[in-house]
Amino acid sequence: MGIDKNHNITLGIGAEKPADFLRNLFDRAVDAADPMLCVPAALPARPAGRVVVIGAGKASARMAEALESVWDNVEGVVITRYGYARPTRDIEILEAAHPVPDQAGRDATARLLALLDSLGPDDFVVALISGGGSALLIQPAGDITLEEKQQVNAALLASGAPISQMNTLRKHLSRVKGGQLAAAAYPAKMLALMISDIPGDDPAFIASGPTVGDDTTPDDARAILKRWNITPPQSVVDVLAQPTGVLRPDAEALSRVENRIVAAPAQSIAAAQDMAEQAGCHVKDLGDALEGEARDLAVQQAAQAVEISKTLKPGDAPVLLLSGGECTVTRRGDGVGGPNAEFCLSLAVALKGAPGIYALACDTDGVDGAAEVAGAIVSPDTLARAGQLGLDARAELDRNDSHGFFEKLGDQVVPGPTLTNVNDFRAILILPPSD
């Protein structure tokens, strides 16, 4: 391992710039969660008789493609995000909006439910579930209109609420979440394969748990509205004033369901760690389930990185801090951003140009917030280059305009649809002083 005067690093894989090294780590994390690897390995032998495949999420079309690489003679409907469709033989792929649902998602969900109406006890269902399914599986409860559901969803996204609370509320406002999709398939047997984007990997919260029972109540949902200062329309108030369709975990209609997680954030963090250690880095895994405000987590990790940098001497191995999870952004300004880009902008501000510290934060689905951008890269010269462009990093952070900031610097990471989703990936590289 060596570092030249331009901070190009020579590790076990050869010489490359720190930003390129971090991007390669991100790509490795994404590759480790490719449905083409994890779905076939999780499938049993194909059952005899009728097999119906359903699904929803940003990875669901790729999951369907992976299933068809192993099984023939299936039928089904899978809903994915616009631009995330994949070629399939027998499974119909429908596209809809994410993160705020649209009419296409509602129509697609109706078609999926209609397919389940014809099932009997001898049929077999495979449900392909991944992050994003909460917005793509859309059938509002009671008299809630699509427009009202969109309003509540947008308010949730802007509130800073953690994903577990967002999805708890979504379940009680839906006819398909909280085990209700599995109930629609009963008495058929169901295998639900899930790619987790949830801190802690609780299946009940992946895509709001359409195949998983839940012990929460309408009271819990009302408390979430109050906690995050969301004023609901009257139709939402009416739905939450009485028992909802969310099923208890021990419900008979869930008795023939097996839920199995086939890819999770920990696997991707481990893959990146293995790659970095082979390249000569000392890796500290900070956890794959971190939550909280993106800007606050960035301040904490910046302080940790600076303290580590003070201990390094020429010739020491670089230190890499890895973490995953799902941070939130409480919108205060009028800018365009997402949790990963906001993490990077806050990190840059906190680091104040500290030498030898580089970072990347990206969403493994390729979409940070609502933007077609995965995240961004931070370098020691980030603030200096911003100043040359007349950008005030602190002011842009206050506006929540992290995507605009890094776009102007040319430091966005834009991989396009990754066809998987195991949550956020953060890597901070701390280089020792050069000789």
Coordinates of C-alpha atoms in Angstrom, one line a residue:
M1 CA 0.0 0.0 0.0
G2 CA 1.2 3.5 -0.9
I3 CA -0.1 7.0 -1.3
D4 CA 1.4 9.5 -3.7
K5 CA 1.4 13.3 -3.4
N6 CA -1.9 13.5 -5.2
H7 CA -3.5 11.1 -2.8
N8 CA -3.8 8.3 -5.4
I9 CA -3.7 5.1 -3.4
T10 CA -2.0 1.9 -4.3
L11 CA -3.8 -0.9 -2.5
G12 CA -4.0 -4.6 -3.2
I13 CA -6.0 -3.9 -6.4
G14 CA -3.7 -1.3 -7.9
A15 CA -3.6 2.5 -8.0
E16 CA -6.8 4.4 -8.1
K17 CA -8.2 7.7 -6.8
P18 CA -9.9 7.6 -3.5
A19 CA -13.3 8.6 -5.0
D20 CA -13.0 5.7 -7.6
F21 CA -12.1 3.3 -4.8
L22 CA -15.2 4.4 -2.8
R23 CA -17.4 4.1 -5.9
N24 CA -16.1 0.6 -6.5
L25 CA -17.0 -0.3 -2.9
F26 CA -20.6 0.9 -3.5
D27 CA -20.8 -1.1 -6.7
R28 CA -19.7 -4.2 -4.9
A29 CA -22.3 -3.6 -2.2
V30 CA -25.0 -3.3 -4.9
D31 CA -23.8 -6.4 -6.7
A32 CA -24.0 -8.5 -3.5
A33 CA -27.7 -7.8 -3.4
D34 CA -28.5 -8.6 -7.0
P35 CA -31.7 -10.6 -7.2
M36 CA -30.2 -12.8 -9.9
L37 CA -27.9 -14.1 -7.2
C38 CA -30.1 -14.3 -4.1
V39 CA -33.5 -15.3 -5.6
P40 CA -32.6 -18.6 -7.4
A41 CA -30.7 -19.7 -4.3
A42 CA -33.8 -19.3 -2.1
L43 CA -36.3 -21.1 -4.4
P44 CA -37.3 -24.7 -3.6
A45 CA -38.0 -27.2 -6.4
R46 CA -40.9 -25.9 -8.4
P47 CA -44.2 -27.2 -7.0
A48 CA -46.5 -29.3 -9.2
G49 CA -49.6 -27.5 -10.4
R50 CA -50.4 -23.8 -10.8
V51 CA -47.8 -21.3 -9.7
V52 CA -48.7 -17.6 -9.5
V53 CA -46.1 -14.9 -9.0
I54 CA -47.0 -11.5 -7.5
G55 CA -44.8 -8.7 -6.2
A56 CA -44.1 -5.1 -5.7
G57 CA -41.0 -3.0 -5.1
K58 CA -38.0 -1.4 -6.9
A59 CA -36.3 -4.8 -7.0
S60 CA -39.4 -6.9 -7.8
A61 CA -39.0 -7.0 -11.6
R62 CA -35.4 -8.2 -11.4
M63 CA -36.6 -10.7 -8.8
A64 CA -39.2 -11.9 -11.3
E65 CA -36.6 -12.2 -14.0
A66 CA -34.4 -14.2 -11.6
L67 CA -37.3 -16.5 -10.7
E68 CA -38.0 -17.2 -14.4
S69 CA -34.3 -18.1 -14.9
V70 CA -35.1 -21.2 -12.7
W71 CA -38.8 -22.0 -13.0
D72 CA -40.9 -22.4 -16.2
N73 CA -44.6 -22.2 -16.7
V74 CA -45.6 -19.6 -14.2
E75 CA -48.0 -16.7 -14.4
G76 CA -48.3 -13.4 -12.4
V77 CA -48.3 -9.7 -12.0
V78 CA -45.4 -7.7 -10.5
I79 CA -45.4 -3.9 -9.9
T80 CA -42.2 -1.9 -10.0
R81 CA -41.0 1.7 -10.3
Y82 CA -41.1 3.5 -13.6
G83 CA -37.9 2.6 -15.5
Y84 CA -37.2 -0.5 -13.4
A85 CA -39.0 -3.1 -15.6
R86 CA -37.1 -6.2 -16.8
P87 CA -37.8 -8.7 -19.6
T88 CA -39.9 -11.7 -18.5
R89 CA -41.6 -14.5 -20.4
D90 CA -44.8 -15.2 -18.4
I91 CA -44.9 -12.7 -15.5
E92 CA -46.5 -9.3 -16.4
I93 CA -44.4 -6.3 -15.3
L94 CA -46.4 -3.2 -14.5
E95 CA -44.8 0.2 -13.7
A96 CA -46.0 2.9 -11.4
A97 CA -44.8 5.9 -9.4
H98 CA -42.5 6.0 -6.4
P99 CA -42.2 7.4 -3.7
V100 CA -45.6 9.1 -4.1
P101 CA -48.2 6.7 -5.5
D102 CA -50.2 7.3 -8.7
Q103 CA -53.2 6.0 -10.5
A104 CA -51.1 3.5 -12.4
G105 CA -50.1 1.9 -9.1
R106 CA -53.7 1.7 -8.0
D107 CA -54.8 0.1 -11.3
A108 CA -51.8 -2.4 -11.2
T109 CA -52.7 -3.3 -7.6
A110 CA -56.3 -4.0 -8.6
R111 CA -55.1 -6.3 -11.4
L112 CA -52.8 -8.1 -9.0
L113 CA -55.7 -8.6 -6.5
A114 CA -58.0 -9.9 -9.3
L115 CA -55.4 -12.6 -10.1
L116 CA -55.5 -13.8 -6.5
D117 CA -59.3 -14.1 -6.5
S118 CA -59.1 -17.3 -8.5
L119 CA -56.7 -19.2 -6.2
G120 CA -57.5 -22.4 -4.3
P121 CA -55.8 -24.5 -1.6
D122 CA -53.8 -26.5 -4.2
D123 CA -52.2 -23.4 -5.8
F124 CA -48.8 -22.0 -4.9
V125 CA -48.0 -18.3 -4.8
V126 CA -44.6 -16.6 -4.8
A127 CA -44.6 -13.0 -3.5
L128 CA -41.6 -11.0 -4.5
I129 CA -41.3 -8.1 -2.1
S130 CA -38.7 -5.3 -1.8
G131 CA -38.4 -1.7 -0.7
G132 CA -40.6 0.7 -2.6
G133 CA -43.6 -1.7 -2.4
S134 CA -45.3 0.7 0.1
A135 CA -45.9 3.2 -2.7
L136 CA -46.4 0.7 -5.5
L137 CA -49.0 -1.4 -3.8
I138 CA -51.8 1.1 -3.4
Q139 CA -55.4 0.4 -2.5
P140 CA -56.6 3.0 0.1
A141 CA -58.8 1.9 2.9
G142 CA -62.3 3.2 3.5
D143 CA -63.2 6.3 1.5
I144 CA -59.7 7.6 1.3
T145 CA -59.1 8.9 -2.3
L146 CA -55.9 8.5 -4.2
E147 CA -55.3 12.2 -3.9
E148 CA -55.7 12.1 -0.1
K149 CA -53.3 9.1 0.1
Q150 CA -50.8 11.0 -1.9
Q151 CA -51.2 14.0 0.4
V152 CA -50.5 11.9 3.5
N153 CA -47.6 10.1 1.8
A154 CA -45.9 13.3 0.8
A155 CA -46.3 14.7 4.3
L156 CA -44.8 11.6 5.8
L157 CA -41.8 11.8 3.4
A158 CA -41.2 15.5 4.4
S159 CA -41.7 14.9 8.2
G160 CA -38.5 13.2 9.1
A161 CA -40.4 10.2 10.5
P162 CA -38.4 6.9 10.6
I163 CA -39.5 4.3 8.1
S164 CA -41.0 2.0 10.7
Q165 CA -43.4 4.7 11.8
M166 CA -44.2 5.7 8.2
N167 CA -45.0 2.1 7.3
T168 CA -47.1 1.5 10.4
L169 CA -49.4 4.4 9.4
R170 CA -49.4 3.2 5.7
K171 CA -50.6 -0.3 6.8
H172 CA -53.7 1.1 8.6
L173 CA -54.6 3.2 5.6
S174 CA -54.4 0.3 3.1
R175 CA -56.4 -2.7 1.9
V176 CA -53.2 -4.6 1.0
K177 CA -50.6 -3.9 3.6
G178 CA -50.2 -5.5 7.0
G179 CA -50.8 -9.0 5.9
Q180 CA -53.8 -8.2 3.7
L181 CA -52.2 -9.2 0.4
A182 CA -51.4 -12.7 1.8
A183 CA -55.0 -12.9 3.1
A184 CA -56.3 -12.2 -0.4
A185 CA -54.4 -15.3 -1.6
Y186 CA -55.6 -17.6 1.1
P187 CA -56.1 -20.6 1.1
A188 CA -53.3 -20.9 -1.4
K189 CA -49.8 -21.6 0.0
M190 CA -47.5 -18.7 -0.3
L191 CA -43.7 -18.2 -0.2
A192 CA -42.7 -14.5 0.2
L193 CA -39.2 -13.7 -0.8
M194 CA -38.0 -10.3 0.5
I195 CA -35.1 -8.0 -0.1
S196 CA -34.8 -5.9 3.0
D197 CA -34.4 -2.1 3.0
I198 CA -35.4 -1.8 6.7
P199 CA -33.1 -1.2 9.6
G200 CA -33.2 -4.4 11.6
D201 CA -34.7 -6.4 8.7
D202 CA -38.2 -6.8 10.3
P203 CA -40.3 -8.4 7.6
A204 CA -43.4 -6.7 8.9
F205 CA -42.0 -3.3 7.7
I206 CA -40.5 -4.3 4.3
A207 CA -42.9 -2.7 1.9
S208 CA -45.2 -2.2 4.9
G209 CA -45.5 -6.0 5.3
P210 CA -48.1 -7.1 2.8
T211 CA -47.6 -10.7 3.7
V212 CA -46.9 -10.3 7.4
G213 CA -49.2 -9.8 10.4
D214 CA -48.8 -6.8 12.7
D215 CA -49.8 -6.1 16.3
T216 CA -50.1 -2.3 15.9
T217 CA -53.5 -0.6 16.2
P218 CA -55.3 2.4 14.8
D219 CA -54.3 4.2 18.0
D220 CA -50.7 3.7 17.1
A221 CA -51.4 5.1 13.7
R222 CA -53.1 8.2 15.1
A223 CA -50.2 8.7 17.5
I224 CA -47.8 8.8 14.5
L225 CA -49.9 11.5 12.8
K226 CA -49.7 13.6 16.0
R227 CA -46.0 13.0 16.7
W228 CA -45.0 14.2 13.2
N229 CA -47.5 17.0 13.0
I230 CA -49.4 15.7 10.1
T231 CA -53.0 16.9 9.7
P232 CA -55.0 14.2 7.9
P233 CA -58.1 14.6 5.8
Q234 CA -61.4 13.5 7.3
S235 CA -61.4 10.2 5.4
V236 CA -58.2 9.2 7.2
V237 CA -59.6 10.2 10.6
D238 CA -62.7 8.1 9.8
V239 CA -60.6 5.0 8.9
L240 CA -58.5 5.2 12.0
A241 CA -61.6 5.7 14.2
Q242 CA -62.4 2.0 13.9
P243 CA -60.6 -1.4 13.5
T244 CA -58.7 -1.6 10.2
G245 CA -57.9 -4.5 7.9
V246 CA -54.4 -5.1 9.3
L247 CA -54.1 -8.8 10.4
R248 CA -52.7 -10.1 13.6
P249 CA -49.6 -12.4 13.2
D250 CA -51.6 -15.4 14.3
A251 CA -54.5 -14.8 11.9
E252 CA -55.7 -18.0 10.1
A253 CA -55.4 -16.3 6.7
L254 CA -51.6 -16.0 7.3
S255 CA -51.2 -19.6 8.4
R256 CA -50.0 -20.8 4.9
V257 CA -47.4 -18.1 4.4
E258 CA -43.6 -18.5 4.7
N259 CA -41.7 -15.2 4.8
R260 CA -38.0 -15.3 3.9
I261 CA -35.5 -12.5 3.6
V262 CA -33.1 -13.3 0.7
A263 CA -30.9 -10.2 0.7
A264 CA -30.3 -7.6 3.5
P265 CA -28.0 -4.6 4.2
A266 CA -25.6 -6.7 6.3
Q267 CA -24.6 -8.8 3.3
S268 CA -23.8 -5.8 1.2
I269 CA -21.8 -4.2 4.0
A270 CA -19.9 -7.4 4.5
A271 CA -19.1 -7.6 0.7
A272 CA -17.7 -4.1 0.7
Q273 CA -15.7 -4.8 3.9
D274 CA -14.2 -7.9 2.3
M275 CA -13.2 -6.0 -0.8
A276 CA -11.7 -3.2 1.3
E277 CA -9.7 -5.5 3.5
Q278 CA -8.3 -7.3 0.5
A279 CA -7.2 -4.0 -0.7
G280 CA -5.3 -3.3 2.5
C281 CA -7.7 -1.2 4.5
H282 CA -8.5 -1.5 8.2
V283 CA -12.4 -1.5 8.3
K284 CA -14.7 -0.4 11.1
D285 CA -18.3 -1.6 10.7
L286 CA -20.5 1.0 12.4
G287 CA -23.7 -1.0 11.8
D288 CA -26.1 -1.7 9.1
A289 CA -29.3 -0.3 10.8
L290 CA -28.5 3.3 11.6
E291 CA -31.4 5.7 11.7
G292 CA -32.0 9.4 12.5
E293 CA -31.5 12.7 10.8
A294 CA -28.9 12.4 8.0
R295 CA -27.2 15.7 8.9
D296 CA -26.9 14.7 12.6
L297 CA -25.4 11.3 11.8
A298 CA -22.9 13.0 9.4
V299 CA -21.7 15.3 12.2
Q300 CA -21.1 12.3 14.5
Q301 CA -19.2 10.3 11.8
A302 CA -17.2 13.4 10.8
A303 CA -16.0 13.8 14.4
Q304 CA -15.1 10.1 14.5
A305 CA -13.2 10.3 11.2
V306 CA -11.2 13.3 12.4
E307 CA -10.2 11.6 15.6
I308 CA -9.0 8.6 13.7
S309 CA -7.0 10.7 11.3
K310 CA -5.1 12.2 14.2
T311 CA -3.8 8.7 15.1
L312 CA -2.5 7.7 11.7
K313 CA 1.2 7.9 10.8
P314 CA 2.8 7.6 7.3
G315 CA 2.7 4.0 6.2
D316 CA -0.3 3.0 8.3
A317 CA -3.2 1.3 6.6
P318 CA -6.1 3.5 5.6
V319 CA -9.1 3.2 7.8
L320 CA -12.6 2.7 6.3
L321 CA -15.8 3.4 8.2
L322 CA -18.7 1.5 6.8
S323 CA -22.4 1.9 7.8
G324 CA -25.9 1.3 6.5
G325 CA -29.5 1.9 7.5
E326 CA -32.0 4.5 6.5
C327 CA -31.6 8.1 7.5
T328 CA -34.3 10.8 7.3
V329 CA -34.5 14.4 6.2
T330 CA -36.9 16.9 7.8
R331 CA -37.6 19.4 5.0
R332 CA -37.0 22.9 6.1
G333 CA -36.1 24.6 2.8
D334 CA -37.1 24.6 -0.8
G335 CA -34.1 22.7 -2.2
V336 CA -33.9 19.2 -3.8
G337 CA -32.1 16.6 -1.8
G338 CA -32.2 13.2 -0.2
P339 CA -30.8 11.5 2.9
N340 CA -27.5 10.4 1.3
A341 CA -26.7 13.7 -0.4
E342 CA -27.7 15.6 2.8
F343 CA -25.4 13.3 4.8
C344 CA -22.6 14.1 2.4
L345 CA -23.2 17.9 2.5
S346 CA -23.4 17.9 6.3
L347 CA -20.3 15.8 6.5
A348 CA -18.4 18.2 4.2
V349 CA -19.4 21.1 6.4
A350 CA -18.4 19.3 9.6
L351 CA -15.1 18.1 8.2
K352 CA -14.1 21.7 7.1
G353 CA -11.7 20.3 4.5
A354 CA -9.8 18.0 6.8
P355 CA -7.0 16.4 4.8
G356 CA -7.0 12.8 3.7
I357 CA -10.7 12.1 4.4
Y358 CA -13.0 11.1 1.6
A359 CA -16.6 9.8 1.7
L360 CA -19.5 8.4 -0.3
A361 CA -23.1 8.0 0.7
C362 CA -25.5 6.4 -1.7
D363 CA -28.9 4.6 -1.7
T364 CA -28.4 1.1 -3.1
D365 CA -31.6 1.4 -5.2
G366 CA -30.0 4.3 -7.2
V367 CA -32.6 6.8 -6.0
D368 CA -31.9 9.3 -3.1
G369 CA -35.2 10.8 -2.1
A370 CA -37.2 11.4 -5.2
A371 CA -34.2 12.2 -7.4
E372 CA -32.7 9.9 -10.0
V373 CA -29.4 10.2 -8.1
A374 CA -28.0 7.6 -5.7
G375 CA -25.9 10.1 -3.6
A376 CA -22.6 11.9 -3.7
I377 CA -18.9 11.9 -3.0
V378 CA -17.0 14.2 -0.5
S379 CA -13.3 15.1 -0.9
P380 CA -11.0 17.3 1.2
D381 CA -11.4 20.0 -1.4
T382 CA -15.2 19.9 -1.6
L383 CA -15.7 23.2 0.3
A384 CA -12.9 24.9 -1.5
R385 CA -14.3 24.0 -4.9
A386 CA -17.7 25.1 -3.8
G387 CA -16.4 28.4 -2.8
Q388 CA -14.8 29.0 -6.2
L389 CA -18.3 28.5 -7.7
G390 CA -19.9 30.9 -5.2
L391 CA -21.6 28.2 -3.3
D392 CA -22.2 28.4 0.5
A393 CA -22.3 24.9 1.7
R394 CA -24.0 25.8 5.0
A395 CA -26.7 27.8 3.3
E396 CA -27.3 25.0 0.8
L397 CA -27.7 22.5 3.7
D398 CA -30.2 24.9 5.4
R399 CA -32.2 24.8 2.1
N400 CA -32.0 21.0 1.9
D401 CA -30.5 21.5 -1.6
S402 CA -27.8 18.8 -1.4
H403 CA -28.5 17.4 -4.8
G404 CA -28.2 20.9 -6.4
F405 CA -24.9 21.5 -4.5
F406 CA -23.2 18.3 -5.6
E407 CA -24.6 18.5 -9.1
K408 CA -22.8 21.9 -9.5
L409 CA -19.6 20.3 -8.3
G410 CA -19.9 17.3 -10.5
D411 CA -19.8 15.0 -7.5
Q412 CA -23.1 13.2 -7.8
V413 CA -23.2 9.4 -8.1
V414 CA -25.7 8.4 -10.8
P415 CA -25.7 4.7 -11.5
G416 CA -29.3 4.5 -12.9
P417 CA -31.7 1.8 -11.8
T418 CA -29.7 -0.8 -9.7
L419 CA -32.6 -3.2 -9.7
T420 CA -32.1 -3.9 -6.0
N421 CA -32.7 -2.1 -2.7
V422 CA -30.8 -2.8 0.6
N423 CA -30.9 0.7 1.9
D424 CA -28.2 3.3 2.3
F425 CA -24.5 2.6 2.0
R426 CA -22.0 5.0 3.6
A427 CA -18.2 4.7 3.4
I428 CA -15.7 7.2 4.9
L429 CA -12.0 6.6 3.8
I430 CA -9.3 8.0 6.1
L431 CA -5.9 8.1 4.6
P432 CA -2.7 8.3 6.6
P433 CA -0.3 11.2 5.9
S434 CA 1.8 10.7 2.8
D435 CA 5.6 10.2 3.2

